């Protein structure tokens, strides 16, 4: 799948902008392409521009132009939402799939459509520019606000104290960083030895955005203990901080598995918690211990804390203070 050859000019322009100017990852761009391809296919079918005897997923969008995009109304988009909520298969390649996408999924797709039209109205300087945005008043599906699951302080300590096994130094270090710093699993797997500093780590987040995360004493001790073991490993990937049993960079699936293993060993429900829940745990524990929301936003690498809150830069002194306020900052393996 390559949007550069499978999308019309009006869509390529939007996707090029987000890839080259906004710096979004290939995965994000591919998701944008798939979401907008479905939307444009529906609009072609809805407005009788597609052949009657062709399957929905076979409709070409290569002939979509500014006239079709401009003709879309709010009513058309709401009908598209109804199509997604009732008729769109959840897993289109499965014989036993259910139909109707969740409100969260529909909201994400609507956000992409909004962004597409906003770009054509405000950013485009080509013949594809819209003079007016026909869907500027588009509402998103109402979302059920569910609190993320997280470990309590006592459960977090129990998880850390229960770490054992052949790779205990590595696993303990990974769990400690998760619970104190709230890194994403991909960020943790991507750490290099050169990302380590005396009191911080350099993290490469979503969209290749770098940030500095300050570490507390618990993290520093766990990293040093692991490095003492790692120096004797004949690593195949010499850059990677965390190594797998094959001496290559640890994968996200391996991290996911080891988190589940240690949760279960600690007597915690491994079906209810995951590596991402440890990120929620870190955020929750920090908030409960006085770290303000804007500092936490920078610490976790969030561009937005929610759909209405914009990214706010916080001074490094606040980030350092946030690291030290974690209730696990002085915990050492017994």
Short mmCIF file of N, CA and C in Angstrom, two decimals, residues 227-296:
data_model
loop_
_atom_site.label_atom_id
_atom_site.label_comp_id
_atom_site.label_asym_id
_atom_site.label_seq_id
_atom_site.Cartn_x
_atom_site.Cartn_y
_atom_site.Cartn_z
N UNK A 227 23.00 -2.29 33.39
CA UNK A 227 24.19 -2.05 32.58
C UNK A 227 25.38 -2.90 33.04
N UNK A 228 25.45 -3.17 34.34
CA UNK A 228 26.51 -4.02 34.88
C UNK A 228 26.42 -5.42 34.29
N UNK A 229 25.17 -5.90 34.08
CA UNK A 229 24.96 -7.21 33.46
C UNK A 229 25.15 -7.13 31.95
N UNK A 230 24.65 -6.06 31.35
CA UNK A 230 24.66 -5.94 29.90
C UNK A 230 26.08 -5.87 29.32
N UNK A 231 27.02 -5.31 30.06
CA UNK A 231 28.38 -5.11 29.52
C UNK A 231 29.07 -6.43 29.20
N UNK A 232 28.60 -7.52 29.79
CA UNK A 232 29.20 -8.83 29.54
C UNK A 232 28.46 -9.61 28.46
N UNK A 233 27.42 -9.00 27.86
CA UNK A 233 26.65 -9.66 26.80
C UNK A 233 27.24 -9.26 25.45
N UNK A 234 27.52 -10.24 24.62
CA UNK A 234 28.04 -9.98 23.27
C UNK A 234 26.88 -9.58 22.38
N UNK A 235 26.49 -8.34 22.49
CA UNK A 235 25.29 -7.87 21.81
C UNK A 235 25.47 -7.85 20.29
N UNK A 236 24.44 -8.32 19.59
CA UNK A 236 24.43 -8.21 18.13
C UNK A 236 24.06 -6.77 17.75
N UNK A 237 23.07 -6.26 18.44
CA UNK A 237 22.72 -4.85 18.26
C UNK A 237 23.43 -4.06 19.36
N UNK A 238 24.56 -3.51 19.01
CA UNK A 238 25.39 -2.85 20.02
C UNK A 238 24.82 -1.51 20.49
N UNK A 239 23.91 -0.93 19.71
CA UNK A 239 23.33 0.36 20.08
C UNK A 239 22.20 0.21 21.10
N UNK A 240 21.45 -0.87 21.01
CA UNK A 240 20.23 -1.02 21.79
C UNK A 240 20.51 -1.07 23.29
N UNK A 241 19.71 -0.40 24.08
CA UNK A 241 19.83 -0.48 25.53
C UNK A 241 19.33 -1.83 26.02
N UNK A 242 18.12 -2.18 25.67
CA UNK A 242 17.53 -3.42 26.15
C UNK A 242 17.63 -4.51 25.08
N UNK A 243 18.20 -5.64 25.47
CA UNK A 243 18.46 -6.74 24.55
C UNK A 243 17.52 -7.91 24.82
N UNK A 244 17.19 -8.62 23.76
CA UNK A 244 16.40 -9.83 23.88
C UNK A 244 17.30 -11.01 24.20
N UNK A 245 16.70 -12.19 24.34
CA UNK A 245 17.50 -13.40 24.60
C UNK A 245 18.41 -13.73 23.42
N UNK A 246 18.07 -13.17 22.25
CA UNK A 246 18.90 -13.41 21.05
C UNK A 246 19.97 -12.34 20.88
N UNK A 247 20.09 -11.46 21.87
CA UNK A 247 21.10 -10.41 21.90
C UNK A 247 20.86 -9.32 20.87
N UNK A 248 19.61 -9.24 20.37
CA UNK A 248 19.20 -8.16 19.48
C UNK A 248 18.32 -7.20 20.27
N UNK A 249 17.95 -6.10 19.65
CA UNK A 249 17.09 -5.14 20.34
C UNK A 249 15.79 -5.82 20.76
N UNK A 250 15.37 -5.56 21.97
CA UNK A 250 14.14 -6.15 22.47
C UNK A 250 12.96 -5.62 21.68
N UNK A 251 11.99 -6.47 21.41
CA UNK A 251 10.81 -6.06 20.64
C UNK A 251 9.69 -5.63 21.58
N UNK A 252 8.72 -4.90 21.02
CA UNK A 252 7.57 -4.49 21.84
C UNK A 252 6.77 -5.71 22.29
N UNK A 253 6.70 -6.74 21.45
CA UNK A 253 5.95 -7.94 21.83
C UNK A 253 6.63 -8.66 22.99
N UNK A 254 7.96 -8.66 23.03
CA UNK A 254 8.68 -9.27 24.15
C UNK A 254 8.44 -8.48 25.43
N UNK A 255 8.46 -7.15 25.33
CA UNK A 255 8.18 -6.33 26.50
C UNK A 255 6.77 -6.58 27.00
N UNK A 256 5.84 -6.65 26.07
CA UNK A 256 4.44 -6.92 26.44
C UNK A 256 4.34 -8.26 27.18
N UNK A 257 5.04 -9.27 26.68
CA UNK A 257 4.99 -10.60 27.29
C UNK A 257 5.61 -10.61 28.69
N UNK A 258 6.75 -9.93 28.84
CA UNK A 258 7.41 -9.95 30.15
C UNK A 258 6.59 -9.17 31.18
N UNK A 259 5.90 -8.12 30.75
CA UNK A 259 5.02 -7.39 31.67
C UNK A 259 3.91 -8.31 32.15
N UNK A 260 3.29 -9.03 31.23
CA UNK A 260 2.22 -9.96 31.58
C UNK A 260 2.73 -11.04 32.54
N UNK A 261 3.94 -11.53 32.26
CA UNK A 261 4.52 -12.60 33.08
C UNK A 261 4.73 -12.14 34.51
N UNK A 262 5.28 -10.96 34.69
CA UNK A 262 5.58 -10.48 36.03
C UNK A 262 4.31 -10.02 36.77
N UNK A 263 3.31 -9.55 36.02
CA UNK A 263 2.02 -9.24 36.65
C UNK A 263 1.41 -10.50 37.23
N UNK A 264 1.45 -11.55 36.46
CA UNK A 264 0.89 -12.82 36.91
C UNK A 264 1.67 -13.37 38.10
N UNK A 265 3.00 -13.28 38.05
CA UNK A 265 3.84 -13.77 39.15
C UNK A 265 3.58 -12.99 40.43
N UNK A 266 3.17 -11.73 40.29
CA UNK A 266 2.90 -10.90 41.47
C UNK A 266 1.48 -11.09 41.99
N UNK A 267 0.72 -11.99 41.35
CA UNK A 267 -0.64 -12.24 41.80
C UNK A 267 -1.64 -11.20 41.33
N UNK A 268 -1.25 -10.42 40.28
CA UNK A 268 -2.13 -9.40 39.73
C UNK A 268 -2.79 -9.93 38.46
N UNK A 269 -3.95 -9.41 38.13
CA UNK A 269 -4.73 -9.91 37.00
C UNK A 269 -4.09 -9.46 35.69
N UNK A 270 -3.37 -10.37 35.04
CA UNK A 270 -2.65 -10.01 33.82
C UNK A 270 -3.59 -9.80 32.63
N UNK A 271 -4.86 -10.21 32.77
CA UNK A 271 -5.81 -9.97 31.68
C UNK A 271 -6.35 -8.54 31.71
N UNK A 272 -6.23 -7.89 32.86
CA UNK A 272 -6.76 -6.54 33.01
C UNK A 272 -5.70 -5.45 32.87
N UNK A 273 -4.43 -5.85 32.93
CA UNK A 273 -3.35 -4.86 32.88
C UNK A 273 -2.36 -5.22 31.78
N UNK A 274 -1.66 -4.21 31.31
CA UNK A 274 -0.69 -4.38 30.22
C UNK A 274 0.39 -3.33 30.37
N UNK A 275 1.34 -3.33 29.44
CA UNK A 275 2.41 -2.34 29.49
C UNK A 275 1.83 -0.92 29.38
N UNK A 276 0.79 -0.75 28.59
CA UNK A 276 0.20 0.59 28.47
C UNK A 276 -0.48 1.00 29.77
N UNK A 277 -1.01 0.02 30.51
CA UNK A 277 -1.63 0.33 31.80
C UNK A 277 -0.57 0.78 32.82
N UNK A 278 0.67 0.34 32.63
CA UNK A 278 1.75 0.81 33.50
C UNK A 278 2.03 2.29 33.22
N UNK A 279 1.87 2.69 31.98
CA UNK A 279 1.99 4.11 31.63
C UNK A 279 0.88 4.92 32.32
N UNK A 280 -0.34 4.37 32.30
CA UNK A 280 -1.43 5.02 33.04
C UNK A 280 -1.13 5.09 34.53
N UNK A 281 -0.52 4.02 35.03
CA UNK A 281 -0.18 3.97 36.46
C UNK A 281 0.80 5.08 36.82
N UNK A 282 1.83 5.24 36.00
CA UNK A 282 2.82 6.29 36.26
C UNK A 282 2.16 7.66 36.29
N UNK A 283 1.30 7.92 35.31
CA UNK A 283 0.62 9.21 35.24
C UNK A 283 -0.27 9.44 36.45
N UNK A 284 -1.00 8.41 36.85
CA UNK A 284 -1.93 8.54 37.98
C UNK A 284 -1.19 8.77 39.28
N UNK A 285 -0.11 8.02 39.51
CA UNK A 285 0.66 8.17 40.74
C UNK A 285 1.29 9.56 40.83
N UNK A 286 1.76 10.06 39.70
CA UNK A 286 2.37 11.39 39.69
C UNK A 286 1.33 12.48 39.97
N UNK A 287 0.16 12.35 39.35
CA UNK A 287 -0.90 13.33 39.59
C UNK A 287 -1.33 13.32 41.06
N UNK A 288 -1.43 12.12 41.62
CA UNK A 288 -1.84 12.01 43.02
C UNK A 288 -0.80 12.59 43.97
N UNK A 289 0.43 12.72 43.50
CA UNK A 289 1.49 13.22 44.36
C UNK A 289 1.92 14.63 43.99
N UNK A 290 1.01 15.39 43.40
CA UNK A 290 1.20 16.81 43.26
C UNK A 290 1.78 17.33 41.97
N UNK A 291 2.04 16.45 40.99
CA UNK A 291 2.55 16.93 39.70
C UNK A 291 1.39 17.55 38.92
N UNK A 292 1.58 18.76 38.42
CA UNK A 292 0.47 19.42 37.71
C UNK A 292 0.29 18.84 36.32
N UNK A 293 -0.89 19.03 35.78
CA UNK A 293 -1.28 18.38 34.53
C UNK A 293 -0.40 18.82 33.36
N UNK A 294 -0.04 20.08 33.31
CA UNK A 294 0.76 20.56 32.19
C UNK A 294 2.18 19.98 32.21
N UNK A 295 2.73 19.81 33.41
CA UNK A 295 4.04 19.17 33.51
C UNK A 295 3.95 17.71 33.09
N UNK A 296 2.88 17.05 33.52
CA UNK A 296 2.68 15.66 33.16
C UNK A 296 2.51 15.51 31.65
#
